[in-house]
XYZ file of C-alpha atoms in Angstrom:
572
model
C -8.218 15.441 18.369
C -11.348 17.701 18.971
C -14.933 15.968 17.714
C -16.749 18.556 16.450
C -20.562 18.119 15.194
C -18.911 18.272 11.580
C -17.875 15.191 11.747
C -21.438 13.916 13.232
C -22.094 11.422 10.256
C -19.185 10.424 10.248
C -18.632 6.355 9.989
C -15.907 5.580 12.666
C -14.982 7.535 15.618
C -13.686 5.615 18.744
C -14.575 5.361 22.448
C -13.235 5.104 25.242
C -11.383 2.666 26.493
C -12.897 0.974 29.848
C -11.437 -2.230 30.745
C -8.461 -4.215 29.727
C -10.961 -7.390 29.041
C -9.238 -8.927 26.172
C -12.465 -9.890 24.288
C -12.671 -7.061 22.153
C -8.130 -8.297 21.269
C -9.079 -9.308 17.478
C -8.050 -12.912 17.577
C -5.958 -13.903 14.510
C -6.817 -17.823 14.650
C -10.117 -17.088 13.198
C -12.446 -16.463 10.432
C -14.523 -13.508 9.790
C -18.409 -14.430 8.144
C -17.208 -12.786 4.972
C -14.788 -15.332 4.114
C -11.975 -12.344 4.219
C -9.954 -13.409 6.783
C -6.481 -11.825 7.088
C -3.651 -14.557 8.114
C -2.544 -13.408 10.758
C 1.014 -15.256 10.039
C 1.723 -11.919 7.432
C -0.849 -10.167 7.057
C -0.197 -6.497 7.250
C -3.607 -5.799 6.891
C -4.875 -7.663 10.174
C -6.226 -10.642 11.718
C -10.075 -11.151 12.165
C -12.061 -11.073 14.948
C -15.003 -13.435 15.246
C -16.579 -11.040 17.767
C -15.658 -7.645 15.450
C -16.920 -9.014 12.370
C -20.322 -10.390 12.951
C -22.545 -6.943 12.452
C -25.930 -7.975 12.863
C -26.837 -4.375 11.956
C -25.922 -1.020 11.336
C -23.876 0.320 14.054
C -26.556 3.157 15.706
C -24.894 6.692 15.354
C -24.625 7.036 18.933
C -21.300 4.514 18.899
C -18.848 7.231 17.322
C -16.491 9.655 18.935
C -18.224 12.781 16.728
C -21.517 12.154 18.996
C -19.984 11.580 22.282
C -18.845 15.036 21.983
C -22.723 16.055 21.610
C -24.170 17.238 24.824
C -25.498 13.474 26.775
C -26.003 12.132 23.716
C -23.301 9.168 24.495
C -22.375 7.569 27.467
C -18.582 7.532 26.326
C -17.039 5.446 29.354
C -18.896 2.398 27.816
C -17.913 1.067 24.338
C -21.031 0.382 22.194
C -22.189 -3.421 21.486
C -20.891 -4.157 18.368
C -16.875 -2.603 18.635
C -13.635 -4.102 19.058
C -9.966 -2.702 20.500
C -7.113 -1.766 19.545
C -4.355 -2.468 21.994
C -1.382 -1.533 22.701
C 1.412 -4.328 21.112
C 3.368 -3.184 23.502
C 2.258 -3.455 26.807
C -1.705 -5.269 25.681
C -3.498 -2.253 26.701
C -6.411 -1.346 25.268
C -6.288 1.992 23.655
C -9.616 2.453 22.636
C -12.753 1.065 21.241
C -14.405 1.240 17.434
C -17.564 0.406 16.515
C -17.647 -2.518 13.509
C -18.662 -1.199 10.460
C -21.820 -3.331 9.317
C -22.939 -2.949 5.196
C -25.877 -0.572 5.842
C -22.475 1.849 7.664
C -20.778 1.194 4.652
C -23.382 1.737 2.666
C -24.140 5.073 4.443
C -20.210 5.976 4.147
C -20.138 5.217 0.298
C -23.255 6.991 -0.750
C -21.991 10.346 1.173
C -18.203 10.125 -0.325
C -20.033 10.101 -4.053
C -22.391 12.947 -2.861
C -19.339 15.330 -1.562
C -17.188 13.521 -4.768
C -19.315 14.788 -7.240
C -19.069 18.300 -6.002
C -14.966 17.267 -6.126
C -14.387 16.140 -9.326
C -15.960 18.878 -10.626
C -12.978 20.898 -9.515
C -10.552 22.182 -11.805
C -7.461 20.236 -10.814
C -5.730 23.938 -9.571
C -9.091 23.958 -6.812
C -8.480 20.107 -5.677
C -3.922 20.649 -5.991
C -5.010 23.823 -3.442
C -7.393 21.763 -1.252
C -5.156 18.671 -0.760
C -1.665 21.031 0.233
C -4.044 22.278 2.907
C -4.896 19.016 4.112
C -1.121 18.579 3.377
C -0.561 21.103 5.456
C -2.591 19.947 8.478
C -0.557 16.798 8.532
C 2.344 18.479 9.503
C 1.622 20.566 11.487
C -0.328 17.600 13.574
C 2.776 15.366 12.599
C 3.210 15.135 16.658
C -0.179 14.347 17.235
C -0.273 11.553 14.335
C 2.952 10.055 14.877
C 1.854 9.145 18.094
C -1.190 7.265 17.169
C 0.914 5.055 14.802
C 3.740 4.435 17.390
C 1.260 3.510 20.256
C -0.710 1.224 17.927
C 1.719 -0.584 16.028
C 5.130 -0.057 18.696
C 7.183 1.446 16.230
C 10.013 3.621 17.876
C 8.261 7.600 17.635
C 11.447 8.001 15.090
C 9.868 5.981 12.698
C 6.609 7.432 12.737
C 7.626 10.338 11.789
C 9.732 8.862 8.665
C 6.363 7.557 7.780
C 5.025 10.924 8.055
C 7.498 12.757 6.310
C 7.333 10.632 2.936
C 3.635 11.120 3.206
C 3.830 14.207 3.269
C 6.158 14.105 0.143
C 3.997 11.933 -1.715
C 0.930 13.559 -1.152
C 2.849 16.828 -2.161
C 3.772 15.613 -5.212
C 0.524 14.028 -6.457
C -1.660 17.652 -4.844
C 1.036 19.447 -7.595
C 1.141 16.595 -10.270
C -2.186 15.709 -11.213
C -3.204 18.826 -13.460
C -0.321 18.117 -15.406
C -0.351 13.845 -15.896
C -4.270 13.812 -16.589
C -5.030 16.440 -18.192
C -6.017 16.386 -22.156
C -4.113 15.303 -24.381
C -4.224 15.627 -28.237
C -3.218 12.312 -29.989
C -2.029 11.202 -34.130
C -5.348 10.834 -36.125
C -3.278 8.756 -38.701
C -4.189 8.857 -42.424
C -7.601 7.154 -42.308
C -8.831 9.661 -39.718
C -7.246 12.649 -40.846
C -10.230 14.750 -40.873
C -10.411 13.563 -36.288
C -9.109 15.911 -33.682
C -8.579 13.255 -31.681
C -7.741 13.681 -27.258
C -7.464 11.651 -24.266
C -8.916 12.216 -21.230
C -8.658 10.353 -17.886
C -11.481 11.131 -15.443
C -12.457 10.245 -11.864
C -13.536 6.632 -11.553
C -16.204 8.317 -8.524
C -15.981 6.478 -5.670
C -11.977 4.188 -4.395
C -12.690 1.746 -1.448
C -8.687 1.339 0.483
C -8.448 -1.427 2.496
C -5.150 -0.768 4.107
C -2.874 -2.801 6.289
C -0.683 -2.197 10.326
C 2.954 -1.648 9.133
C 3.018 1.437 7.582
C -0.969 2.478 8.386
C 0.227 5.683 6.978
C 2.398 5.898 4.678
C 1.430 3.104 2.402
C -2.661 3.750 2.308
C -2.136 6.807 1.761
C 0.396 5.996 -1.631
C -4.018 4.835 -2.544
C -6.033 7.826 -0.929
C -3.954 11.029 -2.019
C -3.265 10.174 -5.211
C -7.308 8.796 -5.426
C -8.303 12.396 -4.613
C -5.819 14.117 -6.652
C -7.324 12.359 -9.660
C -11.354 13.753 -8.680
C -12.235 10.553 -6.757
C -13.785 10.466 -3.471
C -12.246 7.585 -0.933
C -13.502 5.471 2.235
C -11.063 3.812 3.660
C -10.553 0.849 6.122
C -7.937 0.945 7.974
C -6.230 -2.809 9.685
C -8.205 -3.648 12.856
C -4.635 -3.100 14.494
C -4.355 0.747 13.308
C -8.107 2.343 13.901
C -7.220 5.157 14.876
C -4.660 5.862 12.496
C -7.486 5.978 9.864
C -10.200 8.201 11.903
C -7.232 10.717 12.372
C -6.390 11.351 9.164
C -9.828 11.550 7.832
C -10.900 14.135 11.137
C -7.324 16.501 9.626
C -9.110 16.133 6.702
C -12.234 17.518 7.818
C -10.651 20.043 9.367
C -8.599 21.283 6.377
C -11.046 21.333 3.543
C -14.802 21.133 5.597
C -16.526 22.083 3.087
C -15.955 18.769 1.440
C -16.831 16.484 4.159
C -17.213 12.922 3.701
C -15.029 13.034 0.785
C -12.949 10.877 2.445
C -14.762 8.830 5.082
C -13.376 5.898 6.764
C -14.974 2.869 7.641
C -13.475 0.158 10.909
C -13.938 -3.178 11.593
C -12.245 -6.669 10.427
C -12.826 -8.741 7.348
C -16.489 -8.585 7.217
C -15.814 -4.647 6.866
C -13.801 -4.812 4.363
C -16.056 -7.368 2.208
C -18.628 -5.157 3.002
C -16.531 -2.288 1.279
C -16.214 -4.714 -1.794
C -19.464 -5.243 -2.269
C -20.733 -1.735 -1.567
C -20.879 -0.446 -5.215
C -17.353 1.961 -5.042
C -15.535 2.175 -8.820
C -12.149 0.968 -7.837
C -11.137 -1.543 -4.556
C -7.027 -0.722 -3.030
C -5.804 -3.273 -1.250
C -2.592 -4.571 1.102
C -2.191 -7.195 2.267
C -1.723 -10.826 2.100
C -2.511 -13.103 -1.434
C -4.130 -15.113 0.202
C -6.690 -13.038 1.253
C -6.020 -10.632 -2.054
C -7.295 -13.384 -4.109
C -11.090 -13.340 -1.677
C -11.527 -9.582 -1.739
C -10.714 -10.322 -5.643
C -13.240 -12.450 -5.973
C -15.638 -10.595 -4.137
C -14.846 -7.599 -6.198
C -15.473 -10.006 -9.421
C -19.028 -10.366 -8.790
C -19.259 -6.788 -9.869
C -16.399 -6.820 -12.099
C -15.204 -3.870 -9.663
C -11.462 -3.217 -10.612
C -8.702 -4.499 -8.438
C -5.486 -3.172 -7.316
C -3.513 -5.415 -5.279
C 0.170 -5.040 -3.137
C 0.342 -8.353 -1.621
C 4.235 -8.550 0.651
C 7.725 -9.623 -1.054
C 10.623 -11.793 -0.394
C 13.040 -9.722 -1.352
C 16.501 -10.208 -2.195
C 19.404 -8.363 -2.626
C 22.826 -8.779 -5.325
C 26.299 -8.275 -3.428
C 28.745 -8.807 -6.270
C 32.464 -9.275 -6.144
C 33.518 -5.177 -6.488
C 30.362 -4.422 -4.058
C 31.033 -1.508 -1.129
C 30.564 -4.306 1.943
C 30.425 -1.625 4.445
C 27.763 0.418 2.469
C 26.080 -3.732 1.442
C 26.095 -4.200 5.265
C 24.713 -1.633 6.498
C 21.782 -1.224 3.628
C 21.111 -4.874 4.409
C 20.931 -4.604 8.235
C 18.652 -1.657 7.899
C 16.151 -3.356 5.263
C 15.723 -6.814 7.669
C 15.272 -4.592 10.981
C 13.834 -1.559 10.455
C 10.393 -1.488 11.807
C 10.975 -4.594 13.485
C 11.215 -7.232 9.720
C 7.812 -5.631 9.155
C 8.412 -3.998 5.624
C 6.850 -5.634 2.045
C 9.541 -4.280 0.154
C 12.237 -5.074 3.415
C 15.533 -7.243 3.121
C 15.299 -10.935 3.724
C 17.283 -12.606 1.215
C 20.572 -11.541 0.333
C 23.239 -12.948 -2.545
C 26.476 -12.707 -2.574
C 29.312 -13.441 -4.985
C 31.471 -16.465 -2.950
C 34.529 -15.156 -2.480
C 33.352 -11.528 -0.406
C 30.299 -14.511 1.694
C 32.424 -14.273 4.327
C 33.418 -11.328 4.869
C 30.291 -9.491 3.801
C 28.070 -12.337 7.046
C 30.652 -10.626 9.510
C 30.289 -7.280 9.002
C 26.317 -7.875 8.996
C 26.741 -9.982 11.775
C 28.810 -6.968 13.688
C 25.842 -4.186 12.917
C 22.738 -6.689 13.632
C 24.354 -7.615 17.200
C 24.361 -4.040 18.626
C 20.050 -3.605 17.826
C 18.192 -3.896 20.679
C 14.641 -4.052 20.832
C 11.631 -2.604 23.096
C 9.924 0.110 23.176
C 12.124 3.263 24.966
C 13.733 5.531 22.880
C 17.059 4.142 22.031
C 15.383 1.021 21.085
C 16.350 0.309 17.382
C 12.536 -1.338 16.653
C 10.234 -1.891 17.885
C 8.093 -5.140 18.655
C 5.867 -7.904 16.861
C 2.429 -5.742 16.014
C 0.596 -9.007 15.550
C 0.626 -11.235 18.082
C 1.145 -14.515 16.024
C 4.143 -13.169 14.692
C 6.504 -14.055 16.821
C 5.334 -17.478 16.116
C 5.987 -17.491 12.495
C 9.955 -16.188 12.946
C 9.975 -19.029 14.830
C 8.760 -21.359 12.633
C 11.226 -20.018 9.605
C 13.880 -19.965 11.900
C 13.774 -23.566 13.734
C 12.973 -25.687 10.297
C 16.204 -23.111 7.612
C 18.400 -24.852 11.396
C 17.097 -27.839 10.868
C 17.292 -28.263 6.934
C 21.242 -27.294 7.330
C 21.556 -23.851 8.000
C 23.762 -22.013 10.156
C 22.710 -19.075 12.949
C 25.651 -16.427 13.110
C 23.555 -14.363 15.015
C 20.598 -15.606 16.973
C 18.488 -18.479 16.600
C 14.758 -19.649 17.366
C 15.167 -18.643 20.513
C 15.637 -15.082 19.626
C 11.879 -15.048 18.817
C 10.791 -16.394 22.462
C 7.592 -17.924 23.096
C 5.911 -15.632 25.359
C 6.220 -11.660 24.249
C 6.629 -9.390 21.345
C 10.475 -8.403 21.164
C 12.042 -10.373 18.671
C 16.272 -10.478 18.695
C 17.592 -9.589 15.250
C 19.244 -12.791 13.261
C 20.972 -13.805 10.533
C 21.264 -16.990 8.793
C 23.565 -18.612 6.612
C 23.541 -21.389 3.925
C 19.956 -21.512 3.592
C 18.249 -24.466 2.091
C 16.274 -22.518 -1.407
C 13.086 -24.617 -0.926
C 13.026 -23.515 3.195
C 10.044 -21.504 4.456
C 12.726 -18.566 5.514
C 13.480 -18.496 1.440
C 10.109 -19.073 -0.168
C 7.789 -17.394 2.348
C 7.437 -14.150 3.544
C 8.590 -13.840 7.063
C 8.228 -9.854 8.509
C 10.378 -10.442 10.936
C 13.614 -8.849 11.950
C 15.960 -12.140 10.116
C 17.882 -12.521 7.134
C 19.492 -14.994 5.038
C 22.354 -14.714 3.419
C 23.807 -17.368 1.189
C 26.557 -17.904 -1.239
C 26.535 -17.432 -4.775
C 28.733 -18.848 -7.594
C 28.762 -15.727 -9.673
C 26.356 -12.791 -10.630
C 24.550 -15.391 -13.489
C 23.397 -17.823 -10.055
C 22.358 -15.066 -8.104
C 19.742 -13.214 -10.892
C 18.457 -16.772 -10.874
C 17.713 -17.112 -7.461
C 16.299 -14.059 -6.932
C 13.841 -14.436 -10.001
C 12.998 -18.330 -8.415
C 11.067 -16.207 -5.869
C 6.728 -16.635 -6.705
C 7.055 -13.218 -5.045
C 8.176 -9.997 -6.970
C 7.766 -6.880 -5.621
C 11.321 -5.105 -4.462
C 14.980 -5.768 -4.706
C 18.772 -4.348 -4.324
C 21.729 -4.599 -6.227
C 25.341 -3.632 -4.719
C 27.616 -4.188 -7.833
C 30.243 -1.880 -7.488
C 29.193 0.944 -9.332
C 26.312 2.511 -10.754
C 26.688 0.983 -14.294
C 26.847 -2.304 -13.459
C 24.021 -2.430 -10.405
C 21.525 -1.160 -13.159
C 22.816 -3.625 -15.572
C 21.628 -6.251 -13.184
C 18.699 -4.448 -11.905
C 17.220 -4.445 -15.782
C 17.586 -8.844 -15.147
C 15.325 -8.834 -11.789
C 11.992 -9.519 -11.985
C 10.718 -7.303 -8.709
C 8.846 -4.349 -9.342
C 11.026 -1.850 -8.186
C 14.828 -1.668 -7.507
C 17.692 0.434 -5.589
C 20.989 -0.266 -6.629
C 23.593 0.909 -4.053
C 20.616 1.785 -1.906
C 17.502 -0.361 -0.035
C 14.573 1.414 -0.456
C 15.939 3.764 -2.266
C 12.358 3.779 -4.142
C 10.109 4.795 -1.418
C 11.911 7.760 -0.646
C 10.810 8.993 -4.609
C 7.517 9.966 -5.609
C 7.821 10.386 -9.081
C 8.675 6.164 -9.377
C 5.147 3.819 -9.626
C 5.523 1.007 -7.033
C 4.048 -2.495 -7.271
C 5.275 -5.676 -7.861
C 3.745 -9.110 -9.708
C 3.095 -12.475 -8.991
C 1.973 -13.173 -5.419
C 3.132 -9.551 -5.143
C 0.045 -8.728 -6.886
C -0.998 -6.163 -9.494
C -1.332 -2.403 -10.394
C 0.907 0.434 -9.291
C 0.506 3.262 -6.225
C 2.420 6.445 -6.477
C 3.708 8.778 -9.617
C 2.517 9.225 -13.000
C 1.038 5.417 -12.971
C -0.292 5.700 -9.267
C -2.299 9.133 -10.623
C -3.623 7.294 -13.700
C -4.606 3.818 -11.987
C -7.293 5.634 -10.070
C -9.080 6.783 -13.347
C -10.503 5.707 -16.613
C -9.350 6.852 -20.058
C -11.866 8.855 -22.147
C -11.318 9.063 -26.244
C -12.704 11.680 -27.535
C -12.338 12.389 -31.669
C -14.110 15.363 -33.215
C -14.796 15.465 -37.298
C -12.287 18.758 -38.212
C -13.681 18.560 -42.359
C -15.640 16.308 -44.142
C -13.440 13.180 -45.443
C -12.365 12.832 -49.586
C -13.769 9.536 -48.997
C -15.847 8.447 -46.140
C -15.823 5.024 -44.749
C -18.318 5.600 -42.516
C -21.472 5.905 -44.680
C -23.275 3.430 -46.779
C -24.042 6.702 -49.244
C -20.390 6.600 -50.619
C -19.957 4.271 -53.473
C -18.541 0.802 -53.533
C -16.129 1.282 -55.964
C -14.627 4.620 -54.003
C -14.871 2.401 -50.737
C -12.486 -0.087 -52.807
C -10.274 2.489 -54.599
C -9.444 4.050 -50.790
C -9.118 0.273 -50.024
C -5.823 -0.139 -52.148
C -4.725 3.636 -52.142
C -4.250 1.839 -48.141
C -2.871 -1.170 -48.881
C -0.472 -0.092 -51.597
C 1.138 2.577 -48.798
C 0.992 -0.116 -45.968
C 3.037 -2.571 -48.126
C 6.013 -0.014 -49.038
C 6.548 1.365 -45.488
């Protein structure tokens, strides 16, 4: 992407990498000074780099790539002092250096977004729709560049990155085209007591929304907040994961290319935990967060200081139920894709399977048969890529090792499938895993799946609901009606019948969970409303027969009115 002077005030921008020194690599074992460190074990929002988060002051404007485009303003061969590097999870090589934005930088981005946001909110829904659809077309035209950046930063195969972008375009299109209908002023019934009032509800934008995004789906997931917040009339300041800063910067650059008259409306700040903490404290009007439950609690505590509304998507331990009447081939195919796709690094991916005993053995055979042929790697023929976070292999290995030690059996692979050195994990299929094993209770976030036998559907539902997570689930029940009946008994916020992750491709459906999976919803009409505040308006149409809100109305008259209403309500 060519940087222009239009982006000169943007806080985020890469600088040319000059070495492969590991000093800039985020250290997942440490905690940032803001107290918002993201656990390296499972948190898709990324770990904390102590060197990258201890910013003593604002980033110099010369540290941005946009300024590097000015004649001689910056030596782009030298990263700025307060910077961190993004690296390829496949090779470890430096991809680019980015500034660590401190509180002053974040405040500047929020002020700039708020200024642009005032003009944006004043537009009609139709006008905002036109701007957002131009951005969508720009993203579609730049799909190769964006997919290339996603693939480089996450390590996922190029076709997976392209699929992520296609789903994102569907969601952005839906949000842009439906915001006016969903958020328009609507009339409500006034009731008998207030029959003289005309009553309406209008949804108003919040102002500036802060979005803290993950690394596992660095476009699709944060755009579920960014695109819907913009469509609802807000400005956005986005902090991408420190593993995928280039993706976030590119999204904002493409917005400014498509909608130059509103440059700064969608701003990006880069850094790790301290930058996220600064964004939560910056006076934004809502924070939308994706990451681990532990980090969500810390960010929420910061938001509580100013009563800033908070939306959290915190992962899952999603279950699949397979009944005796299920199509086992279809179930096995979906389970393997849901468990192994994106190297298992999917919040709503498949981690647990409960199959009724009479089909359990056959289902396991079919799952193993399909998973055995999958090979991770960096080439075009790879089924999936590496663990994006360096220490995630340790988590996968621990979960598998502990499950086997507790009595589980490995139908495919084992603890050695997650090597002590290297980022690629081979597929693992476990059976008969104790329900209190970390492999059944904690988010593994790797290409593993546990397939346990249950006596009947009742036990399957009970075990699926026993998790502290409640994000997604799937049911293979022999028929759509039977599957839907089981789905209605599950705690999960989204359930697919006879498929996995079917809801992810339907923009009109809300997405979110409960428990340790978080709260609030993105996507769909609920996702648009999540970034607005309702305003109730009444307009007095005529003088009421009895004015109950006036001291001038005699007490006896009010008493008769009360008696009449009491009589009516006692008989309805």
